[in-house]
Coordinates of C-alpha atoms and ligand atoms in Angstrom, one line a residue:
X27 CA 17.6 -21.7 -19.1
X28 CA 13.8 -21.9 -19.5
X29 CA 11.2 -19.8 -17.6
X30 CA 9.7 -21.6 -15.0
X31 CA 5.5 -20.9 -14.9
X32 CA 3.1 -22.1 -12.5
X33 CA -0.7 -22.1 -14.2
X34 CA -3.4 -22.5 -11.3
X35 CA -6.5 -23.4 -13.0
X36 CA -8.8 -25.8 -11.1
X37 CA -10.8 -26.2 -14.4
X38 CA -8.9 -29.3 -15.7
X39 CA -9.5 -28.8 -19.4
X40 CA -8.6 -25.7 -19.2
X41 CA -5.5 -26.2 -17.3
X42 CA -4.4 -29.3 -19.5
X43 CA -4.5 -26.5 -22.9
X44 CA -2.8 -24.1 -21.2
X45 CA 0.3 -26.6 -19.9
X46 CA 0.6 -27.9 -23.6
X47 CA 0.4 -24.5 -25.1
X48 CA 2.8 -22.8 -22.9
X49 CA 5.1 -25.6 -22.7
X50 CA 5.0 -25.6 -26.9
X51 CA 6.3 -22.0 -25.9
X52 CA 8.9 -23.8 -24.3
X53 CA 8.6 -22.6 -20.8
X54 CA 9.0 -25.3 -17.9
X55 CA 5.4 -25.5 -16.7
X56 CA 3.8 -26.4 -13.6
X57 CA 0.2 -26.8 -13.2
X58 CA -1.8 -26.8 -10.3
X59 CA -5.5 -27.0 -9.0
X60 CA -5.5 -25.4 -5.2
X61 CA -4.3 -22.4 -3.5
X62 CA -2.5 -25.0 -0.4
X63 CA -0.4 -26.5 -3.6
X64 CA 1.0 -22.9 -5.1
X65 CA 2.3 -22.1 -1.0
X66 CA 3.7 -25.8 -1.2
X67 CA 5.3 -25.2 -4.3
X68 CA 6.2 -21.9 -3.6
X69 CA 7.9 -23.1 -0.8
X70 CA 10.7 -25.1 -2.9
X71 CA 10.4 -23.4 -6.2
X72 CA 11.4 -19.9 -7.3
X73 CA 8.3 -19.5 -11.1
X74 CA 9.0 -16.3 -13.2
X75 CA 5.5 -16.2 -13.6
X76 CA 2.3 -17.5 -12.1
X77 CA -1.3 -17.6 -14.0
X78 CA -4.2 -17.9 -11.9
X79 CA -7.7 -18.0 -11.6
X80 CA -9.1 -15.7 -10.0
X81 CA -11.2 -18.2 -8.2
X82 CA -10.4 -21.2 -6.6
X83 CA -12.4 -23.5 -4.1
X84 CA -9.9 -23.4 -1.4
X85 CA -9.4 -19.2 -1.4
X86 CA -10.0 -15.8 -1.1
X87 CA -8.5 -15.1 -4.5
X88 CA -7.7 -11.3 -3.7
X89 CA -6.3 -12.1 -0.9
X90 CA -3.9 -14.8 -1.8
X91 CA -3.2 -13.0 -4.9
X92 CA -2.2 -9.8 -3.1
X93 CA 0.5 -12.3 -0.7
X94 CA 2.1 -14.0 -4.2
X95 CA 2.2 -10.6 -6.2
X96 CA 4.7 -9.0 -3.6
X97 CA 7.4 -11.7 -4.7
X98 CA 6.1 -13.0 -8.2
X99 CA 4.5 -11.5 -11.5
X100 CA 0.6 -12.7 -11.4
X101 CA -1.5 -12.8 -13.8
X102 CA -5.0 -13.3 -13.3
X103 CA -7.5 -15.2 -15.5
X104 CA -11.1 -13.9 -14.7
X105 CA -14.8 -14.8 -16.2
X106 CA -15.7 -13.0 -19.2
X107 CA -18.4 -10.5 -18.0
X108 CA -17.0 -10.6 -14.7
X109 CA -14.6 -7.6 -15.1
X110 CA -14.7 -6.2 -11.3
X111 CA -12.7 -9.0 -10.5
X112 CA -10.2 -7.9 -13.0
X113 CA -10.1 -4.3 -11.8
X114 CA -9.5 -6.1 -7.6
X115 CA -7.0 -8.3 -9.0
X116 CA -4.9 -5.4 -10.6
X117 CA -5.7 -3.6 -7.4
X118 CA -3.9 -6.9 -5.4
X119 CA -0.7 -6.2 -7.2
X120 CA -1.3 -8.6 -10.2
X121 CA 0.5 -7.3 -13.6
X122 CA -1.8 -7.9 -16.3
X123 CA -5.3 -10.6 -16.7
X124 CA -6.7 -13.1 -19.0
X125 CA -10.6 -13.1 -19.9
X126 CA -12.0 -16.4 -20.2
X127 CA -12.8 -18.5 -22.9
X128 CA -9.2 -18.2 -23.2
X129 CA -7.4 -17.6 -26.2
X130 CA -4.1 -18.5 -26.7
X131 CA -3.1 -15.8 -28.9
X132 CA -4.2 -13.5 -26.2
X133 CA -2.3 -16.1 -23.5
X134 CA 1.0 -16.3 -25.9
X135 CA 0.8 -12.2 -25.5
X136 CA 0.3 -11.3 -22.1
X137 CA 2.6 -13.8 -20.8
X138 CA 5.5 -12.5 -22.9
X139 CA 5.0 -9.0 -22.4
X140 CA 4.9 -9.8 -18.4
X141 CA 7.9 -11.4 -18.5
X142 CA 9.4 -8.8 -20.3
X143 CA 8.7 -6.3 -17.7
X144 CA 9.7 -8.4 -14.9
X145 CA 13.0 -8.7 -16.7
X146 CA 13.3 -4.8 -16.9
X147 CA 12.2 -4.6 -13.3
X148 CA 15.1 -7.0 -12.2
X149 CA 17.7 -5.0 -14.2
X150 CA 16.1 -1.3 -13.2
X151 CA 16.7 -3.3 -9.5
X152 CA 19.8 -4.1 -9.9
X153 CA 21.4 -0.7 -11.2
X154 CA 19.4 0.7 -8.1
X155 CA 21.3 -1.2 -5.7
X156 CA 24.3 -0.9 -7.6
X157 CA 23.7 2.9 -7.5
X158 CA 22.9 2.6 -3.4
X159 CA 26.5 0.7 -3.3
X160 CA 28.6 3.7 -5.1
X161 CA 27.1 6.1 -3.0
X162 CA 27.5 4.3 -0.1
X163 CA 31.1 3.5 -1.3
X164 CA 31.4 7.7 -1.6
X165 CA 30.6 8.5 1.5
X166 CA 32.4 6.0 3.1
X167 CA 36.5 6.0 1.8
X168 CA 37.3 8.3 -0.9
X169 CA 40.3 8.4 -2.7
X170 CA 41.9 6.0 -5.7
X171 CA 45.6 6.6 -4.7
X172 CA 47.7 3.2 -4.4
X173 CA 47.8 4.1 -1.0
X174 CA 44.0 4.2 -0.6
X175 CA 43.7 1.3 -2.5
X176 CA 45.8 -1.1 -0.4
X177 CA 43.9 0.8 2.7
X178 CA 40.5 -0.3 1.4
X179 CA 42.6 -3.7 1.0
X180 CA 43.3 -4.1 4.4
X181 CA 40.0 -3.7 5.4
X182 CA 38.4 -5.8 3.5
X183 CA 41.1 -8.4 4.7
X184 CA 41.1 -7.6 8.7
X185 CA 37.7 -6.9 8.8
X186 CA 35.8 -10.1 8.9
X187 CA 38.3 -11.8 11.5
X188 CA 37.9 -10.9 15.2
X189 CA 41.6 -9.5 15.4
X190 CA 42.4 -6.3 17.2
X191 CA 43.1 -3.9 14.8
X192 CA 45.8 -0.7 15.9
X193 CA 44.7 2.7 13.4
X194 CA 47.7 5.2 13.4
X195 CA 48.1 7.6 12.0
X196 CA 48.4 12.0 11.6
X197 CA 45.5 13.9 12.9
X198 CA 42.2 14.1 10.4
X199 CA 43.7 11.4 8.2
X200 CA 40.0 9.0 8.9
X201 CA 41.2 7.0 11.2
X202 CA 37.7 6.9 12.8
X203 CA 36.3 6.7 9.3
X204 CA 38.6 3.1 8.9
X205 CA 37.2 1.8 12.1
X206 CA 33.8 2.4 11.3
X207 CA 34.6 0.6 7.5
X208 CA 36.2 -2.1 9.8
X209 CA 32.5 -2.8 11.5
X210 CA 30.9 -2.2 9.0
X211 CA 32.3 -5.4 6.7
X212 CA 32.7 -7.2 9.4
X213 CA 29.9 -10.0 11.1
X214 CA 29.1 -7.6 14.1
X215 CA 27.9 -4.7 11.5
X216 CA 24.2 -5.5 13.3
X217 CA 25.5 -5.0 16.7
X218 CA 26.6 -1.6 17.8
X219 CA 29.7 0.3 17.1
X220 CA 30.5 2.0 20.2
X221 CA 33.7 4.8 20.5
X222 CA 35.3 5.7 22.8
X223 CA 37.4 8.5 23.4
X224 CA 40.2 7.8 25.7
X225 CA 41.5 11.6 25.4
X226 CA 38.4 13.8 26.5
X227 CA 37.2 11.3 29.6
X228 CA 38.7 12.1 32.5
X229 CA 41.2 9.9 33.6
X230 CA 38.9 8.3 36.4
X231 CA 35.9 8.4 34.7
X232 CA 37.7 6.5 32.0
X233 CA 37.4 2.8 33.5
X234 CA 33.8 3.2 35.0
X235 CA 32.7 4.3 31.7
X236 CA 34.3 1.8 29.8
X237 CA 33.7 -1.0 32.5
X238 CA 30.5 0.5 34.6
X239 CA 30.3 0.5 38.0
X240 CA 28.1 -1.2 41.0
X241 CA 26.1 1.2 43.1
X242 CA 28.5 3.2 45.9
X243 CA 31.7 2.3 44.1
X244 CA 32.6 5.9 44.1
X245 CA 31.3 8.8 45.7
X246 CA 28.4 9.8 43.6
X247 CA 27.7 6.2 42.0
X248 CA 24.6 5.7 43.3
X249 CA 23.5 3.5 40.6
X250 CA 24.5 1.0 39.0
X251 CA 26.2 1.7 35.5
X252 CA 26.6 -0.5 32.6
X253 CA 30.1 0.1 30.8
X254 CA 30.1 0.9 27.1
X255 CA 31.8 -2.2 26.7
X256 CA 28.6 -3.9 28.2
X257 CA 27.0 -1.9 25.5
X258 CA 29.2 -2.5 22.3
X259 CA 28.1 -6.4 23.4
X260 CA 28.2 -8.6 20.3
X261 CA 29.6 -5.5 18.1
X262 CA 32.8 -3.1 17.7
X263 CA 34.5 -1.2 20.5
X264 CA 36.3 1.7 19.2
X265 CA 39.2 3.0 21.3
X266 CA 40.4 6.4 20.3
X267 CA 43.4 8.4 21.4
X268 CA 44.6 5.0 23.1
X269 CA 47.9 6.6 24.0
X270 CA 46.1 8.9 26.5
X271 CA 45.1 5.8 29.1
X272 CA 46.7 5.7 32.3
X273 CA 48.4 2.4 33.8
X274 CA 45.1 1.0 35.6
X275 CA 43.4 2.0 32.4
X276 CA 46.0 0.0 30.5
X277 CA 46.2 -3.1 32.8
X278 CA 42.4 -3.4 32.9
X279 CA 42.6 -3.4 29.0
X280 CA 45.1 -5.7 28.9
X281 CA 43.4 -8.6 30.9
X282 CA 39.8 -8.0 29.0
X283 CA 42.3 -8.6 25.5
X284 CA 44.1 -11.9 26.8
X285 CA 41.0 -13.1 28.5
X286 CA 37.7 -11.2 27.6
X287 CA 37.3 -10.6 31.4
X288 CA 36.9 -7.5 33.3
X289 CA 34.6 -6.1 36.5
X290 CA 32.5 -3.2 36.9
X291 CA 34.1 -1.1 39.1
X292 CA 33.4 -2.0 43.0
X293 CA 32.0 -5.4 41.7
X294 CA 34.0 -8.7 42.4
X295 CA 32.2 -10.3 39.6
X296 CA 34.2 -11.1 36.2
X297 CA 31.9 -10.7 33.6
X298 CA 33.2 -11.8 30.0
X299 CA 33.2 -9.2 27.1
X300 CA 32.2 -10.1 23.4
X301 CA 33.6 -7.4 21.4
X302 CA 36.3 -6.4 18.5
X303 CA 38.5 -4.5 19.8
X304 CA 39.2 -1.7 17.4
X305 CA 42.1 1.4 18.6
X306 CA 43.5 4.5 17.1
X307 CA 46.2 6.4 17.7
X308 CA 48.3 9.6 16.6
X309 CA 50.9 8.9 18.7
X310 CA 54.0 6.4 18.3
X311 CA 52.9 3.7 20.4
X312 CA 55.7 1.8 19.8
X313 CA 58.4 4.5 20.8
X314 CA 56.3 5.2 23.6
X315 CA 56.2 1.4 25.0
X316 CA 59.9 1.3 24.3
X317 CA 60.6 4.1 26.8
X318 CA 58.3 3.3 28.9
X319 CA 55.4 5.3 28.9
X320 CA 53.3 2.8 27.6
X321 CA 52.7 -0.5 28.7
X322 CA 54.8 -3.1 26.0
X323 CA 52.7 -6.1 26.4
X324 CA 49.4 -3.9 25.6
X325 CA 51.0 -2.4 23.0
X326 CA 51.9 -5.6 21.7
X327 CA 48.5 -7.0 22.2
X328 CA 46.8 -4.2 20.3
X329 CA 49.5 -4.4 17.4
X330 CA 48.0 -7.4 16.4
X331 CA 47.1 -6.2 13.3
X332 CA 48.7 -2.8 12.0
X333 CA 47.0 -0.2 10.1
X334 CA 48.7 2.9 9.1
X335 CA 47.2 5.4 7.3
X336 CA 49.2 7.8 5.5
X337 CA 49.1 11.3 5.8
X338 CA 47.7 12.9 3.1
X339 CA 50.3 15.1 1.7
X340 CA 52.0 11.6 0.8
X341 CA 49.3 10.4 -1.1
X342 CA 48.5 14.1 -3.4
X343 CA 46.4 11.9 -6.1
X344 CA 43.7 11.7 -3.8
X345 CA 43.5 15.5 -3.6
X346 CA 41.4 16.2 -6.6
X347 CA 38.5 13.5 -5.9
X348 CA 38.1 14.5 -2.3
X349 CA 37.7 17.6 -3.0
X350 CA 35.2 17.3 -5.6
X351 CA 33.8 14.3 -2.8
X352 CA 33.4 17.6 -0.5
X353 CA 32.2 19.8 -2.8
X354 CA 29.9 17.8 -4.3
X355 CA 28.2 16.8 -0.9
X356 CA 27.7 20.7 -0.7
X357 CA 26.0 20.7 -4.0
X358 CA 23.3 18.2 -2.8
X359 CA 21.6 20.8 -0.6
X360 CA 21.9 23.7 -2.2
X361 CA 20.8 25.4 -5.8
X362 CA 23.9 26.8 -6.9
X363 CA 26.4 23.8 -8.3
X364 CA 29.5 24.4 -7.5
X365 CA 33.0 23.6 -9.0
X366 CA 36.3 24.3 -8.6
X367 CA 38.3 25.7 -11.0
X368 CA 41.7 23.9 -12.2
X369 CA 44.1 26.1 -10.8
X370 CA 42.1 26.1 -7.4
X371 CA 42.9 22.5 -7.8
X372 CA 46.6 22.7 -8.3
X373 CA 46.6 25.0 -5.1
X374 CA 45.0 22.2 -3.1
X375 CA 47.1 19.6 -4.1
X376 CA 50.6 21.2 -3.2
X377 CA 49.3 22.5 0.3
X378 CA 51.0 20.4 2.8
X379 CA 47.6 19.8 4.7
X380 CA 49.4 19.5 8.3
X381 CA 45.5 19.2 9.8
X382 CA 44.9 15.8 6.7
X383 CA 41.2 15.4 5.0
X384 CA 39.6 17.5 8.3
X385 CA 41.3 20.3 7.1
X386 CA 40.7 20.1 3.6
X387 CA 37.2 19.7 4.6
X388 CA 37.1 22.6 6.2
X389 CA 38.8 24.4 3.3
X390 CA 36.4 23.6 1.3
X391 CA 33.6 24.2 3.2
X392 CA 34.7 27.8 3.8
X393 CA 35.5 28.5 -0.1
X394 CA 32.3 27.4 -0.6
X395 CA 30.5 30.0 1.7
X396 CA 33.3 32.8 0.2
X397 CA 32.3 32.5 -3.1
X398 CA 29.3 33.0 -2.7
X399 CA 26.6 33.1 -5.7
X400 CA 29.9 32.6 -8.1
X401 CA 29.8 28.5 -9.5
X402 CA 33.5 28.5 -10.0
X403 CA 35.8 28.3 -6.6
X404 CA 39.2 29.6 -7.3
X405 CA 42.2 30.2 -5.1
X406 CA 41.5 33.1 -3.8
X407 CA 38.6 31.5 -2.0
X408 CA 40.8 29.1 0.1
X409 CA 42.8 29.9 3.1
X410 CA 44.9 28.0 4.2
X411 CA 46.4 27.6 8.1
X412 CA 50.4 28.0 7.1
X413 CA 52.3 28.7 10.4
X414 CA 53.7 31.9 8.8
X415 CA 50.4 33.5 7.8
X416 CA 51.3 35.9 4.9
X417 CA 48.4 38.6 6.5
X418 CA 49.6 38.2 9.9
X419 CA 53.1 38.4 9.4
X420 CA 55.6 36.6 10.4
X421 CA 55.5 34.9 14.1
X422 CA 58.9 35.0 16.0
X423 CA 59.7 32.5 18.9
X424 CA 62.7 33.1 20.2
X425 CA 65.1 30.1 22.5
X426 CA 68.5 30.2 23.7
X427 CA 68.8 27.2 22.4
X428 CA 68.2 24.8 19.3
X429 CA 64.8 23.5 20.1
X430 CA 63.3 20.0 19.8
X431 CA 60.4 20.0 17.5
X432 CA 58.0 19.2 21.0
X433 CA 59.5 22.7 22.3
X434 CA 59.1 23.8 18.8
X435 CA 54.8 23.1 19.1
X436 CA 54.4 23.8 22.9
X437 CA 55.9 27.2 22.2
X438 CA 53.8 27.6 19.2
X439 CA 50.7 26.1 20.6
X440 CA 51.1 28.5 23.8
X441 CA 51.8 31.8 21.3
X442 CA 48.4 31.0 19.7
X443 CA 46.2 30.8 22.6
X444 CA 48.1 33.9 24.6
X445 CA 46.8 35.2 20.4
X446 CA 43.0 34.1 21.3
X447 CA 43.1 34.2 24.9
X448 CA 42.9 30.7 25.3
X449 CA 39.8 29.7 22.5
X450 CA 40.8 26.4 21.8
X451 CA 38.5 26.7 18.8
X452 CA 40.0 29.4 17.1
X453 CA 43.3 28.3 17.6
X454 CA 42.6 24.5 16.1
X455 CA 41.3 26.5 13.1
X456 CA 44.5 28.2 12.7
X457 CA 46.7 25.9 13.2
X458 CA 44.4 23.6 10.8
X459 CA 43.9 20.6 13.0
X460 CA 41.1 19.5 15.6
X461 CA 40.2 21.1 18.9
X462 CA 40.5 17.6 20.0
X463 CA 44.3 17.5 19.2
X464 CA 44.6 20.9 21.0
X465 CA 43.1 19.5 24.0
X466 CA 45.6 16.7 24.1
X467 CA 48.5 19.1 23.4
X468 CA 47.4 21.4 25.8
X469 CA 47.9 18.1 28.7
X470 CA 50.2 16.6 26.8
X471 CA 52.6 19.9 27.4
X472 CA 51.1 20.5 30.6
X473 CA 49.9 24.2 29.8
X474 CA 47.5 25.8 32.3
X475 CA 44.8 26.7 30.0
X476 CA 43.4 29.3 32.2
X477 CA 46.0 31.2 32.4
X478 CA 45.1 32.1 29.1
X479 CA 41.6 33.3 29.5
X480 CA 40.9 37.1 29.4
X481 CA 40.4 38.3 32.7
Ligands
ATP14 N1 39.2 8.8 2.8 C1 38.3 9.7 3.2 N2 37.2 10.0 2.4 C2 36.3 10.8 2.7 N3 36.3 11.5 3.9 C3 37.3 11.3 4.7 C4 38.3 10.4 4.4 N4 39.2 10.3 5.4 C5 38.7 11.2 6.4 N5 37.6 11.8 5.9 C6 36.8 12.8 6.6 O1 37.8 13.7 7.3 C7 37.4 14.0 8.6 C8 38.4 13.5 9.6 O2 38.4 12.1 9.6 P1 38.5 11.3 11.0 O3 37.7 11.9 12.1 O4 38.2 9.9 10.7 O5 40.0 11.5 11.3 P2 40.9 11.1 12.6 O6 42.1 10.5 12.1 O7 40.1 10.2 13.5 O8 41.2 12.5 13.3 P3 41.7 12.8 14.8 O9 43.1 12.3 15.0 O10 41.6 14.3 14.9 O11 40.7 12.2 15.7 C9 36.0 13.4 8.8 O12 35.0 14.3 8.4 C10 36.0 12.2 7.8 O13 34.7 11.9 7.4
MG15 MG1 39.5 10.6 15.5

């Protein structure tokens, strides 16, 4: 295709020799004689290159030059002897200028040679932005398993239809990290992403968070509260731990999914929610509505679209390149590069990884502060949560009877914080998941937490 130029000359011999010469060049030229007629034509036409005087009746030519340069390669014919208005033109962002008497060696030259650039500046453009997108794409989803692969799949399919999306899957497998891809390649990614966490509210504070409330609905509402639904308006509302709402909770959900409605609490006004609904669970939802402890019709509801996310000891390929994702994000802000050595590798990627990616996060992280100065991590750098810690020897629980596997981790779970005297902290570390998960197992089991505290 030809190059598209624009030569503003007012000058009309001038302009005439120039049209013919450049258009010998074969480039599609436009000429013009006023400033009004470049904005007209600017309006409807996209030039590679425009040539300009420097004056024209109708303008301020430093001006107008500084408003086309920011989009367009200008260059700038000026009076011979008249050089300062060369230096101010440069100055306004034009690329290169022209003295007059023109020649047309000098004109076959200069316009080449700006073309050229602009061409290199359009490529060095692009590979910036392609650059931006692959490390935006790092530190969004890594991993290049089959698994990850249909994951990012599903994303890209769900996300730019309004349907409510169900995340499950293990503890610190990114199921927060998949909601947050789902906004962000879906229409709303300008309006907020608001989470929530169903778990750590307290069970009445729950709905007047979610929903608001009117002044005096409760003691100590003496305002009235916008609900973060009010607040996710137009955007993403991220329900996490959705298995820990109680049955108002869940009815109150259930009418704002088949109808968009709800009220602030102590209000009799419905007000009409626009959000994607977007939830995440580690529990089995389904099992749970089945017996009961979860309404079906939500669950149903919810289950619109299903997105599982496997743990990650089922998908070992990703190992290698998350780790190197998490060490390398370490090696951005400090001086000593680190890598990890092959066998340190091979250790990683036959750990089970009961706490997922968080954990091998944090495995990381720590190797990386225990080998200190040294640019190789190796094994011995790593420690890993098992239940049987080799150092601590062996832990004995003892039943009279063949436990179930929820015995199994409320026994377990209470050993470790009689252990730590009831530091949820410590005991997520060691038993490699998230204090959050700790929290809920601690309700979940119904364990008084303070009977654990040191006295
Ligand atoms: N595919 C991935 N690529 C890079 N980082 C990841 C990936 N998946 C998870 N992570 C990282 O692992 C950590 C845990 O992820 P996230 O918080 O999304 O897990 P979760 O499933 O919500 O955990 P929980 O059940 O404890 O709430 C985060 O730091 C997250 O950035
Ligand atoms: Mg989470």
């Amino acid at each position: 295709m030809k190059s598209k130029l624009v030569v503003v000359e007012d000058d009309d011999t001038l302009r005439t020799l120039m049209i013919q010469h450049l258009s010998n060049m074969d480039y599609e030229v436009e000429g013009l004689s006023r400033w009004h007629s470049v904005m007209d034509y600017l309006e409807k036409y996209e030039p590679s290159l425009i040539i300009t005087d420097a004056r024209l009746p109708d303008a301020n030519s430093l001006e107008y030059i500084e408003k086309i340069s920011v989009n367009y390669p200008v260059i700038v014919l000026t009076a011979f002897g008249s050089v300062r208005d060369a230096v101010s033109a440069i100055k306004a962002g034009a690329v290169d200028y022209i003295l007059k008497p023109v020649s047309l060696d000098t004109l076959t030259i200069t316009v080449e040679r700006a073309l050229d650039n602009a061409a290199l500046r359009r490529d060095h453009m692009f590979c910036k932005r392609q650059l931006e997108q692959s490390i935006q794409r790092n530190s969004s989803l890594v991993g290049n398993s089959a698994e990850m692969a249909e994951l990012k799949q599903m994303i890209g399919a769900v996300a730019p239809n309004d349907i409510t999306v169900l995340i499950q899957g293990e503890s610190g497998s990114g199921k927060e990290l998949v909601a947050r891809a789902i906004h962000a390649h879906s229409h709303r990614k300008k309006h907020n992403y608001v989470a929530v966490d169903c778990c750590t509210l307290q069970e009445n504070l729950f709905e007047s968070e979610l929903f608001g409330h009117e002044k005096g609905a409760f003691t100590g509402a003496d305002k009235q509260k916008k609900g973060l639904i009010e607040g996710a308006e137009g955007g993403t509302l991220f329900l996490d731990e959705i298995g820990e709402i109680n049955s108002s909770g869940q009815a109150k959900l259930l009418r704002v999914l088949e109808t968009g409605q709800y009220r602030r609490l102590g209000s009799t006004k419905d007000l009409t929610a626009n959000v994607r609904i977007v939830a995440a669970t580690n529990r089995d939802l389904e099992t749970m509505s089945a017996e009961g402890n979860f309404r079906s019709d939500l669950f149903f509801r919810l289950n619109a679209f299903n997105i599982v996310i496997p743990p990650l000891r089922d998908r070992r390929d990703d190992i290698p390149e998350l780790a190197a994702h998490f060490v390398r994000n370490h090696n951005f802000s400090t001086r000593v590069i680190k890598n990890l050595s092959s066998s340190a590798i091979r250790s990683l990627v036959s750990y089970d990884w009961p706490g997922n990616i968080r954990e091998l996060k944090n495995v990381i992280e720590r190797a990386i502060i225990l080998s200190g100065d040294r640019q190789i991590i190796k094994p011995e750098h790593f420690s890993f949560s098992r239940i049987l810690g080799k150092s601590e020897g062996a832990v004995t629980l003892s039943f009279d009877h063949d436990p179930s596997m929820e015995e199994l981790e409320a026994h377990y779970l209470s050993y470790q914080l009689k252990k730590y005297s009831g530091r949820r902290g410590k005991v997520a570390e060691v038993m490699g998941i998230s204090e959050r998960s700790i929290y809920r197992m601690i309700k979940r089991y119904e364990l008084d937490e303070n009977s654990y505290k040191a006295s």
